[in-house]
Amino acid sequence: MFRQLLLAWYEKSQRKLPWRGATDPYHILVSEIMLQQTRVAVVEERYRQFIAQFPSAEKLARAKESTVLAAWSGLGYYRRARALHGAAKEVVRRGFFPRTAPELMELPGVGRYTAAAVASIAFGEPVAVVDGNVKRVIDRLISHKAADAGPVEEKQYWEIAGQLLDRQSPGDFNQAMMELGAVVCVPGNPLCAVCPVLELCASRGALPQPEKAARKKAIVQYSLCLKNGSVLLQQRPQNSSLMPGMWELPACSENNQKRQTSQPLMKLMHSITTTDYSVLVFAGNLRKGHWVPLKNVERSALTGLTRKILRKLKEGA
DNA sequence: GACCCGTGGTG
DNA sequence: TCACCAAGGGT
């Protein structure tokens, strides 16, 4: 009953998204990697652009890493871009696209979720996915059981999802579970009034307890150095754990009295993982780095913050 | 299992 | 404004 209700709802109510109906496993892989911890609204346009630029695994495999990172700029979690690039190379090296979940997991950047998603959606393998949406749906669906037994453990989510799975239409079923979590069984106030499986739900929307994560605050200062229509950029170290190899504005030295007393050109807030940054941008006159014409700066592998600053600068000018 | 990795939409 | 957090993976 659960399967029929969910699939019927999905068929009728699913959002139209650029990767819906895709049959090319490479396209599906790209969408799944992009969607890792990233909202659908952000991914939609970026997915179209990426597929237009790299329409096949062969094309992506042939591209330079800097080009791939530039295409990924602003999406965050840049390890994903490098891994996807590596996965494309691996597919080309093998000469075929892996067709089963265990084989897919051998590709860099492909874990249990992504392997199951690609295997079920592209190849119809009857394997369930578990992501944040699925966990929330399961939490609410069986809450009465979880009350005594304590929180559902990671392993149990996969077992329960596997039992719920419609083995005839695993790809649609998996997407339907995630769609339900994304648009109906949402974290805040779930829309139980329009839920297709309300009758089968143990909680009927009872809210999970909120948890808050501690965030750090920091101040960062950048120099905006312009010369002949070019901007000075510096590359982050390749061994940095944070945004390695990405390009950004040169930092202002903290003990520079002149910088601190002068008026900033721009002031903005920006969050990176668990830190909230107050960002100050000063006019500068540095020389160390790489001059990039503002006209072409979008072709560079900029950090998201750098893109934001340069975009704001453009709007203000 | 805990911790780290980015960003921008949202209420 | 600001806290929350999203179709996870790697270590």
mmCIF file of C-alpha atoms (C1' of nucleotides) in Angstrom:
data_model
loop_
_atom_site.group_PDB
_atom_site.id
_atom_site.type_symbol
_atom_site.label_atom_id
_atom_site.label_comp_id
_atom_site.label_asym_id
_atom_site.label_seq_id
_atom_site.Cartn_x
_atom_site.Cartn_y
_atom_site.Cartn_z
ATOM 1 C CA MET A 1 0.000 0.000 0.000
ATOM 2 C CA PHE A 2 2.775 2.407 0.975
ATOM 3 C CA ARG A 3 4.536 1.875 -2.339
ATOM 4 C CA GLN A 4 1.427 2.423 -4.460
ATOM 5 C CA LEU A 5 0.411 5.554 -2.585
ATOM 6 C CA LEU A 6 3.892 7.026 -2.752
ATOM 7 C CA LEU A 7 4.504 6.196 -6.408
ATOM 8 C CA ALA A 8 1.088 7.487 -7.480
ATOM 9 C CA TRP A 9 1.738 10.723 -5.643
ATOM 10 C CA TYR A 10 5.203 11.031 -7.184
ATOM 11 C CA GLU A 11 3.915 10.472 -10.682
ATOM 12 C CA LYS A 12 1.374 13.212 -10.221
ATOM 13 C CA SER A 13 3.264 15.723 -8.080
ATOM 14 C CA GLN A 14 6.957 15.503 -8.871
ATOM 15 C CA ARG A 15 8.804 18.697 -9.625
ATOM 16 C CA LYS A 16 10.173 19.149 -13.103
ATOM 17 C CA LEU A 17 13.932 19.095 -12.699
ATOM 18 C CA PRO A 18 16.631 19.112 -15.381
ATOM 19 C CA TRP A 19 17.889 15.625 -14.527
ATOM 20 C CA ARG A 20 14.471 14.006 -14.282
ATOM 21 C CA GLY A 21 14.097 11.457 -17.030
ATOM 22 C CA ALA A 22 17.800 11.395 -17.768
ATOM 23 C CA THR A 23 18.957 7.950 -18.883
ATOM 24 C CA ASP A 24 22.660 8.616 -19.316
ATOM 25 C CA PRO A 25 24.321 7.292 -16.131
ATOM 26 C CA TYR A 26 26.969 9.992 -16.406
ATOM 27 C CA HIS A 27 24.300 12.705 -16.320
ATOM 28 C CA ILE A 28 22.689 11.066 -13.318
ATOM 29 C CA LEU A 29 26.038 10.799 -11.574
ATOM 30 C CA VAL A 30 26.709 14.503 -12.139
ATOM 31 C CA SER A 31 23.339 15.429 -10.665
ATOM 32 C CA GLU A 32 23.844 13.205 -7.622
ATOM 33 C CA ILE A 33 27.313 14.543 -6.874
ATOM 34 C CA MET A 34 26.107 18.122 -7.227
ATOM 35 C CA LEU A 35 23.137 17.442 -4.979
ATOM 36 C CA GLN A 36 25.311 16.180 -2.130
ATOM 37 C CA GLN A 37 24.508 18.548 0.734
ATOM 38 C CA THR A 38 23.400 21.125 -1.781
ATOM 39 C CA ARG A 39 19.909 22.441 -2.430
ATOM 40 C CA VAL A 40 17.972 21.617 -5.572
ATOM 41 C CA ALA A 41 17.367 25.310 -6.264
ATOM 42 C CA VAL A 42 21.109 25.949 -6.377
ATOM 43 C CA VAL A 43 21.937 22.879 -8.454
ATOM 44 C CA GLU A 44 19.336 23.277 -11.218
ATOM 45 C CA GLU A 45 21.093 25.936 -13.283
ATOM 46 C CA ARG A 46 24.587 24.767 -12.427
ATOM 47 C CA TYR A 47 23.707 21.267 -13.632
ATOM 48 C CA ARG A 48 22.536 22.572 -17.006
ATOM 49 C CA GLN A 49 25.704 24.575 -17.458
ATOM 50 C CA PHE A 50 27.935 21.706 -16.412
ATOM 51 C CA ILE A 51 26.276 19.215 -18.753
ATOM 52 C CA ALA A 52 26.431 21.726 -21.600
ATOM 53 C CA GLN A 53 30.147 22.180 -20.973
ATOM 54 C CA PHE A 54 30.925 18.518 -20.259
ATOM 55 C CA PRO A 55 28.206 16.496 -22.031
ATOM 56 C CA SER A 56 29.927 13.137 -21.602
ATOM 57 C CA ALA A 57 32.318 11.368 -19.277
ATOM 58 C CA GLU A 58 34.858 11.457 -22.100
ATOM 59 C CA LYS A 59 34.618 15.241 -22.371
ATOM 60 C CA LEU A 60 34.965 15.677 -18.637
ATOM 61 C CA ALA A 61 37.861 13.253 -18.449
ATOM 62 C CA ARG A 62 39.699 15.259 -21.105
ATOM 63 C CA ALA A 63 39.225 18.615 -19.363
ATOM 64 C CA LYS A 64 41.874 20.278 -17.241
ATOM 65 C CA GLU A 65 41.254 20.255 -13.526
ATOM 66 C CA SER A 66 41.342 24.046 -13.381
ATOM 67 C CA THR A 67 38.539 24.160 -15.950
ATOM 68 C CA VAL A 68 36.449 21.726 -13.937
ATOM 69 C CA LEU A 69 37.011 23.700 -10.746
ATOM 70 C CA ALA A 70 36.037 26.926 -12.496
ATOM 71 C CA ALA A 71 32.791 25.265 -13.574
ATOM 72 C CA TRP A 72 32.249 24.209 -9.967
ATOM 73 C CA SER A 73 33.154 27.587 -8.460
ATOM 74 C CA GLY A 74 30.575 28.666 -5.913
ATOM 75 C CA LEU A 75 29.080 25.231 -5.449
ATOM 76 C CA GLY A 76 31.357 24.433 -2.521
ATOM 77 C CA TYR A 77 32.824 21.133 -1.357
ATOM 78 C CA TYR A 78 35.424 21.319 -4.100
ATOM 79 C CA ARG A 79 36.612 17.819 -3.341
ATOM 80 C CA ARG A 80 33.433 16.716 -5.129
ATOM 81 C CA ALA A 81 34.586 18.358 -8.355
ATOM 82 C CA ARG A 82 37.984 16.703 -8.236
ATOM 83 C CA ALA A 83 36.403 13.369 -7.395
ATOM 84 C CA LEU A 84 33.875 13.647 -10.230
ATOM 85 C CA HIS A 85 36.711 14.490 -12.591
ATOM 86 C CA GLY A 86 38.549 11.423 -11.321
ATOM 87 C CA ALA A 87 35.450 9.277 -11.694
ATOM 88 C CA ALA A 88 35.078 10.329 -15.320
ATOM 89 C CA LYS A 89 38.707 9.412 -15.970
ATOM 90 C CA GLU A 90 38.175 6.060 -14.309
ATOM 91 C CA VAL A 91 35.089 5.348 -16.433
ATOM 92 C CA VAL A 92 37.056 6.162 -19.575
ATOM 93 C CA ARG A 93 39.984 4.053 -18.430
ATOM 94 C CA ARG A 94 37.698 1.079 -17.837
ATOM 95 C CA GLY A 95 35.890 1.603 -21.105
ATOM 96 C CA PHE A 96 32.416 1.213 -19.596
ATOM 97 C CA PHE A 97 30.211 2.735 -16.931
ATOM 98 C CA PRO A 98 29.895 0.595 -13.762
ATOM 99 C CA ARG A 99 26.384 -0.848 -13.561
ATOM 100 C CA THR A 100 26.043 -2.090 -9.989
ATOM 101 C CA ALA A 101 26.131 -0.315 -6.642
ATOM 102 C CA PRO A 102 29.269 -2.083 -5.376
ATOM 103 C CA GLU A 103 31.129 -1.291 -8.597
ATOM 104 C CA LEU A 104 29.955 2.313 -8.541
ATOM 105 C CA MET A 105 31.329 2.692 -5.028
ATOM 106 C CA GLU A 106 34.793 2.102 -6.428
ATOM 107 C CA LEU A 107 34.579 5.468 -8.172
ATOM 108 C CA PRO A 108 36.051 8.403 -6.234
ATOM 109 C CA GLY A 109 33.449 10.527 -4.477
ATOM 110 C CA VAL A 110 30.793 7.816 -4.772
ATOM 111 C CA GLY A 111 29.637 6.450 -1.425
ATOM 112 C CA ARG A 112 26.780 4.207 -0.468
ATOM 113 C CA TYR A 113 24.068 6.782 -1.173
ATOM 114 C CA THR A 114 25.326 7.914 -4.575
ATOM 115 C CA ALA A 115 26.079 4.375 -5.710
ATOM 116 C CA ALA A 116 22.547 3.274 -4.831
ATOM 117 C CA ALA A 117 21.025 6.337 -6.463
ATOM 118 C CA VAL A 118 22.834 5.837 -9.773
ATOM 119 C CA ALA A 119 22.337 2.052 -9.769
ATOM 120 C CA SER A 120 18.589 2.348 -9.151
ATOM 121 C CA ILE A 121 17.842 5.369 -11.338
ATOM 122 C CA ALA A 122 20.101 4.614 -14.289
ATOM 123 C CA PHE A 123 20.115 0.813 -14.243
ATOM 124 C CA GLY A 124 16.996 -0.211 -12.335
ATOM 125 C CA GLU A 125 18.890 -2.106 -9.660
ATOM 126 C CA PRO A 126 16.574 -2.769 -6.683
ATOM 127 C CA VAL A 127 18.650 -1.018 -4.041
ATOM 128 C CA ALA A 128 17.337 1.619 -1.641
ATOM 129 C CA VAL A 129 18.888 5.006 -0.942
ATOM 130 C CA VAL A 130 19.154 6.701 2.441
ATOM 131 C CA ASP A 131 19.754 10.429 2.581
ATOM 132 C CA GLY A 132 18.616 13.180 4.923
ATOM 133 C CA ASN A 133 15.141 13.181 3.382
ATOM 134 C CA VAL A 134 14.691 9.439 3.677
ATOM 135 C CA LYS A 135 15.846 9.457 7.291
ATOM 136 C CA ARG A 136 13.346 12.134 8.214
ATOM 137 C CA VAL A 137 10.495 10.314 6.434
ATOM 138 C CA ILE A 138 11.388 7.093 8.239
ATOM 139 C CA ASP A 139 11.728 8.875 11.577
ATOM 140 C CA ARG A 140 8.212 10.234 11.276
ATOM 141 C CA LEU A 141 6.753 7.108 9.720
ATOM 142 C CA ILE A 142 7.780 4.811 12.578
ATOM 143 C CA SER A 143 8.131 7.235 15.458
ATOM 144 C CA HIS A 144 6.100 5.110 17.861
ATOM 145 C CA LYS A 145 8.595 2.289 17.551
ATOM 146 C CA ALA A 146 11.553 4.588 17.927
ATOM 147 C CA ALA A 147 10.179 6.072 21.141
ATOM 148 C CA ASP A 148 11.079 3.024 23.223
ATOM 149 C CA ALA A 149 13.963 1.743 21.178
ATOM 150 C CA GLY A 150 15.784 5.049 21.155
ATOM 151 C CA PRO A 151 16.937 6.859 18.035
ATOM 152 C CA VAL A 152 17.093 4.923 14.781
ATOM 153 C CA GLU A 153 20.646 3.898 14.007
ATOM 154 C CA GLU A 154 22.329 4.383 10.685
ATOM 155 C CA LYS A 155 22.232 0.686 9.844
ATOM 156 C CA GLN A 156 18.515 0.481 10.558
ATOM 157 C CA TYR A 157 17.671 3.246 8.123
ATOM 158 C CA TRP A 158 19.161 1.184 5.312
ATOM 159 C CA GLU A 159 17.292 -1.908 6.429
ATOM 160 C CA ILE A 160 13.959 -0.134 6.685
ATOM 161 C CA ALA A 161 14.430 1.683 3.381
ATOM 162 C CA GLY A 162 15.263 -1.651 1.776
ATOM 163 C CA GLN A 163 12.064 -3.186 3.097
ATOM 164 C CA LEU A 164 9.937 -0.282 1.915
ATOM 165 C CA LEU A 165 11.557 -0.232 -1.545
ATOM 166 C CA ASP A 166 9.430 -0.980 -4.583
ATOM 167 C CA ARG A 167 11.617 -3.470 -6.382
ATOM 168 C CA GLN A 168 9.766 -3.022 -9.669
ATOM 169 C CA SER A 169 10.491 0.715 -9.838
ATOM 170 C CA PRO A 170 13.447 1.322 -7.549
ATOM 171 C CA GLY A 171 14.582 4.516 -9.270
ATOM 172 C CA ASP A 172 11.182 6.173 -9.082
ATOM 173 C CA PHE A 173 10.612 4.891 -5.574
ATOM 174 C CA ASN A 174 13.902 6.275 -4.289
ATOM 175 C CA GLN A 175 13.279 9.619 -5.901
ATOM 176 C CA ALA A 176 9.735 9.614 -4.558
ATOM 177 C CA MET A 177 10.962 9.095 -0.989
ATOM 178 C CA MET A 178 13.378 11.992 -1.339
ATOM 179 C CA GLU A 179 10.784 14.146 -3.081
ATOM 180 C CA LEU A 180 8.346 13.509 -0.241
ATOM 181 C CA GLY A 181 10.956 14.555 2.302
ATOM 182 C CA ALA A 182 11.897 17.619 0.282
ATOM 183 C CA VAL A 183 8.449 19.075 -0.375
ATOM 184 C CA VAL A 184 5.972 17.495 2.094
ATOM 185 C CA CYS A 185 7.715 15.810 5.012
ATOM 186 C CA VAL A 186 9.945 18.840 5.535
ATOM 187 C CA PRO A 187 12.023 19.482 8.670
ATOM 188 C CA GLY A 188 10.024 22.381 10.068
ATOM 189 C CA ASN A 189 6.281 22.150 9.724
ATOM 190 C CA PRO A 190 5.445 19.154 7.541
ATOM 191 C CA LEU A 191 2.515 19.510 5.125
ATOM 192 C CA CYS A 192 0.618 16.509 6.454
ATOM 193 C CA ALA A 193 -2.611 17.737 4.870
ATOM 194 C CA VAL A 194 -1.255 16.835 1.430
ATOM 195 C CA CYS A 195 0.798 13.788 2.430
ATOM 196 C CA PRO A 196 -0.052 10.680 0.372
ATOM 197 C CA VAL A 197 0.899 8.311 3.212
ATOM 198 C CA LEU A 198 -0.585 10.166 6.168
ATOM 199 C CA GLU A 199 -2.779 7.172 7.032
ATOM 200 C CA LEU A 200 0.320 4.995 7.380
ATOM 201 C CA CYS A 201 2.310 7.489 9.417
ATOM 202 C CA ALA A 202 2.866 6.894 13.115
ATOM 203 C CA SER A 203 3.745 10.457 14.062
ATOM 204 C CA ARG A 204 1.454 12.461 11.764
ATOM 205 C CA GLY A 205 4.059 15.170 11.723
ATOM 206 C CA ALA A 206 5.355 15.299 15.286
ATOM 207 C CA LEU A 207 8.485 17.357 15.256
ATOM 208 C CA PRO A 208 11.908 15.966 15.979
ATOM 209 C CA GLN A 209 13.797 17.775 18.725
ATOM 210 C CA PRO A 210 15.882 20.676 17.482
ATOM 211 C CA GLU A 211 19.620 20.662 17.931
ATOM 212 C CA LYS A 212 21.821 23.644 17.521
ATOM 213 C CA ALA A 213 25.375 23.623 16.288
ATOM 214 C CA ALA A 214 27.942 25.994 17.730
ATOM 215 C CA ARG A 215 29.294 28.388 15.142
ATOM 216 C CA LYS A 216 32.485 30.357 15.338
ATOM 217 C CA LYS A 217 32.885 33.960 14.370
ATOM 218 C CA ALA A 218 35.896 35.489 12.683
ATOM 219 C CA ILE A 219 36.979 38.566 10.823
ATOM 220 C CA VAL A 220 38.792 38.415 7.511
ATOM 221 C CA GLN A 221 40.213 41.331 5.538
ATOM 222 C CA TYR A 222 41.016 41.339 1.834
ATOM 223 C CA SER A 223 42.853 43.722 -0.459
ATOM 224 C CA LEU A 224 41.208 44.626 -3.700
ATOM 225 C CA CYS A 225 44.025 45.509 -6.069
ATOM 226 C CA LEU A 226 42.977 46.736 -9.510
ATOM 227 C CA LYS A 227 45.253 47.665 -12.405
ATOM 228 C CA ASN A 228 44.360 48.171 -16.048
ATOM 229 C CA GLY A 229 41.070 46.349 -15.659
ATOM 230 C CA SER A 230 42.686 43.368 -13.938
ATOM 231 C CA VAL A 231 42.331 42.162 -10.382
ATOM 232 C CA LEU A 232 45.072 40.608 -8.263
ATOM 233 C CA LEU A 233 44.299 37.052 -7.119
ATOM 234 C CA GLN A 234 46.218 34.527 -5.055
ATOM 235 C CA GLN A 235 45.884 30.766 -5.063
ATOM 236 C CA ARG A 236 45.223 28.920 -1.833
ATOM 237 C CA PRO A 237 47.766 26.191 -1.026
ATOM 238 C CA GLN A 238 47.082 22.809 -2.649
ATOM 239 C CA ASN A 239 47.511 21.161 0.738
ATOM 240 C CA SER A 240 45.025 23.411 2.493
ATOM 241 C CA SER A 241 42.104 21.511 3.922
ATOM 242 C CA LEU A 242 39.823 24.406 3.094
ATOM 243 C CA MET A 243 39.236 25.137 -0.577
ATOM 244 C CA PRO A 244 42.666 23.912 -1.735
ATOM 245 C CA GLY A 245 43.907 25.405 -4.985
ATOM 246 C CA MET A 246 41.040 27.848 -5.297
ATOM 247 C CA TRP A 247 41.691 31.524 -6.075
ATOM 248 C CA GLU A 248 40.832 34.475 -3.868
ATOM 249 C CA LEU A 249 41.728 38.079 -3.171
ATOM 250 C CA PRO A 250 45.025 38.608 -1.296
ATOM 251 C CA ALA A 251 44.562 38.971 2.459
ATOM 252 C CA CYS A 252 45.246 42.253 4.226
ATOM 253 C CA SER A 253 47.949 41.862 6.814
ATOM 254 C CA GLU A 254 46.360 42.255 10.214
ATOM 255 C CA ASN A 255 48.994 44.547 11.656
ATOM 256 C CA ASN A 256 48.797 47.038 8.875
ATOM 257 C CA GLN A 257 47.702 50.184 10.662
ATOM 258 C CA LYS A 258 46.850 51.974 7.486
ATOM 259 C CA ARG A 259 44.454 49.270 6.373
ATOM 260 C CA GLN A 260 42.653 49.157 9.654
ATOM 261 C CA THR A 261 42.163 52.873 9.907
ATOM 262 C CA SER A 262 41.107 53.389 6.307
ATOM 263 C CA GLN A 263 37.555 52.982 5.175
ATOM 264 C CA PRO A 264 36.631 49.579 3.717
ATOM 265 C CA LEU A 265 35.305 49.499 0.165
ATOM 266 C CA MET A 266 32.926 46.750 1.107
ATOM 267 C CA LYS A 267 31.621 44.991 4.153
ATOM 268 C CA LEU A 268 29.703 41.716 4.104
ATOM 269 C CA MET A 269 28.911 38.516 5.969
ATOM 270 C CA HIS A 270 29.873 35.104 4.683
ATOM 271 C CA SER A 271 29.665 31.662 6.251
ATOM 272 C CA ILE A 272 32.072 28.851 5.453
ATOM 273 C CA THR A 273 31.184 25.522 7.033
ATOM 274 C CA THR A 274 31.028 26.284 10.762
ATOM 275 C CA THR A 275 32.470 29.785 10.803
ATOM 276 C CA ASP A 276 30.658 33.066 10.257
ATOM 277 C CA TYR A 277 33.026 35.600 8.743
ATOM 278 C CA SER A 278 32.748 39.350 8.859
ATOM 279 C CA VAL A 279 34.468 40.314 5.654
ATOM 280 C CA LEU A 280 36.131 43.657 5.021
ATOM 281 C CA VAL A 281 37.534 44.583 1.614
ATOM 282 C CA PHE A 282 40.027 47.435 1.345
ATOM 283 C CA ALA A 283 41.542 49.120 -1.670
ATOM 284 C CA GLY A 284 45.077 47.794 -1.950
ATOM 285 C CA ASN A 285 48.244 48.186 -3.935
ATOM 286 C CA LEU A 286 49.917 44.800 -3.630
ATOM 287 C CA ARG A 287 51.945 43.033 -6.314
ATOM 288 C CA LYS A 288 52.271 39.441 -5.255
ATOM 289 C CA GLY A 289 49.864 37.147 -7.066
ATOM 290 C CA HIS A 290 48.266 36.705 -10.433
ATOM 291 C CA TRP A 291 46.606 39.478 -12.425
ATOM 292 C CA VAL A 292 43.346 38.367 -14.001
ATOM 293 C CA PRO A 293 41.269 40.577 -16.322
ATOM 294 C CA LEU A 294 37.930 41.285 -14.648
ATOM 295 C CA LYS A 295 36.320 40.441 -17.965
ATOM 296 C CA ASN A 296 37.496 36.817 -17.748
ATOM 297 C CA VAL A 297 37.567 36.349 -14.019
ATOM 298 C CA GLU A 298 34.593 33.987 -14.049
ATOM 299 C CA ARG A 299 36.733 31.443 -15.885
ATOM 300 C CA SER A 300 38.912 31.120 -12.811
ATOM 301 C CA ALA A 301 38.386 28.672 -9.973
ATOM 302 C CA LEU A 302 37.284 31.318 -7.505
ATOM 303 C CA THR A 303 36.119 30.636 -3.986
ATOM 304 C CA GLY A 304 32.467 31.391 -3.429
ATOM 305 C CA LEU A 305 33.339 34.371 -1.260
ATOM 306 C CA THR A 306 35.572 35.813 -3.968
ATOM 307 C CA ARG A 307 32.820 35.439 -6.549
ATOM 308 C CA LYS A 308 30.451 37.183 -4.203
ATOM 309 C CA ILE A 309 32.828 40.116 -3.669
ATOM 310 C CA LEU A 310 33.564 40.541 -7.368
ATOM 311 C CA ARG A 311 29.896 40.297 -8.271
ATOM 312 C CA LYS A 312 29.061 42.960 -5.719
ATOM 313 C CA LEU A 313 31.844 45.130 -7.047
ATOM 314 C CA LYS A 314 30.433 44.819 -10.549
ATOM 315 C CA GLU A 315 26.939 45.736 -9.387
ATOM 316 C CA GLY A 316 28.238 48.745 -7.503
ATOM 317 C CA ALA A 317 30.231 49.997 -10.494
ATOM 318 C "C1'" DG B 1 30.936 7.502 14.983
ATOM 319 C "C1'" DA B 2 32.905 12.033 15.045
ATOM 320 C "C1'" DC B 3 34.657 15.570 12.511
ATOM 321 C "C1'" DC B 4 35.645 18.217 8.490
ATOM 322 C "C1'" DC B 5 34.542 20.107 3.968
ATOM 323 C "C1'" DG B 6 31.153 25.497 1.176
ATOM 324 C "C1'" DT B 7 27.440 27.862 -0.077
ATOM 325 C "C1'" DG B 8 23.139 30.378 -0.407
ATOM 326 C "C1'" DG B 9 18.028 29.970 0.211
ATOM 327 C "C1'" DT B 10 14.772 30.578 3.720
ATOM 328 C "C1'" DG B 11 11.631 31.949 7.467
ATOM 329 C "C1'" DT C 1 19.185 39.884 10.874
ATOM 330 C "C1'" DC C 2 20.529 35.334 11.669
ATOM 331 C "C1'" DA C 3 20.333 30.462 12.596
ATOM 332 C "C1'" DC C 4 19.334 26.546 10.212
ATOM 333 C "C1'" DC C 5 20.726 23.227 7.007
ATOM 334 C "C1'" DA C 6 20.492 20.578 2.034
ATOM 335 C "C1'" DA C 7 19.668 14.180 -2.990
ATOM 336 C "C1'" DG C 8 27.122 12.851 1.506
ATOM 337 C "C1'" DG C 9 31.962 11.325 1.260
ATOM 338 C "C1'" DG C 10 36.488 10.742 3.208
ATOM 339 C "C1'" DT C 11 39.258 10.039 7.031
#
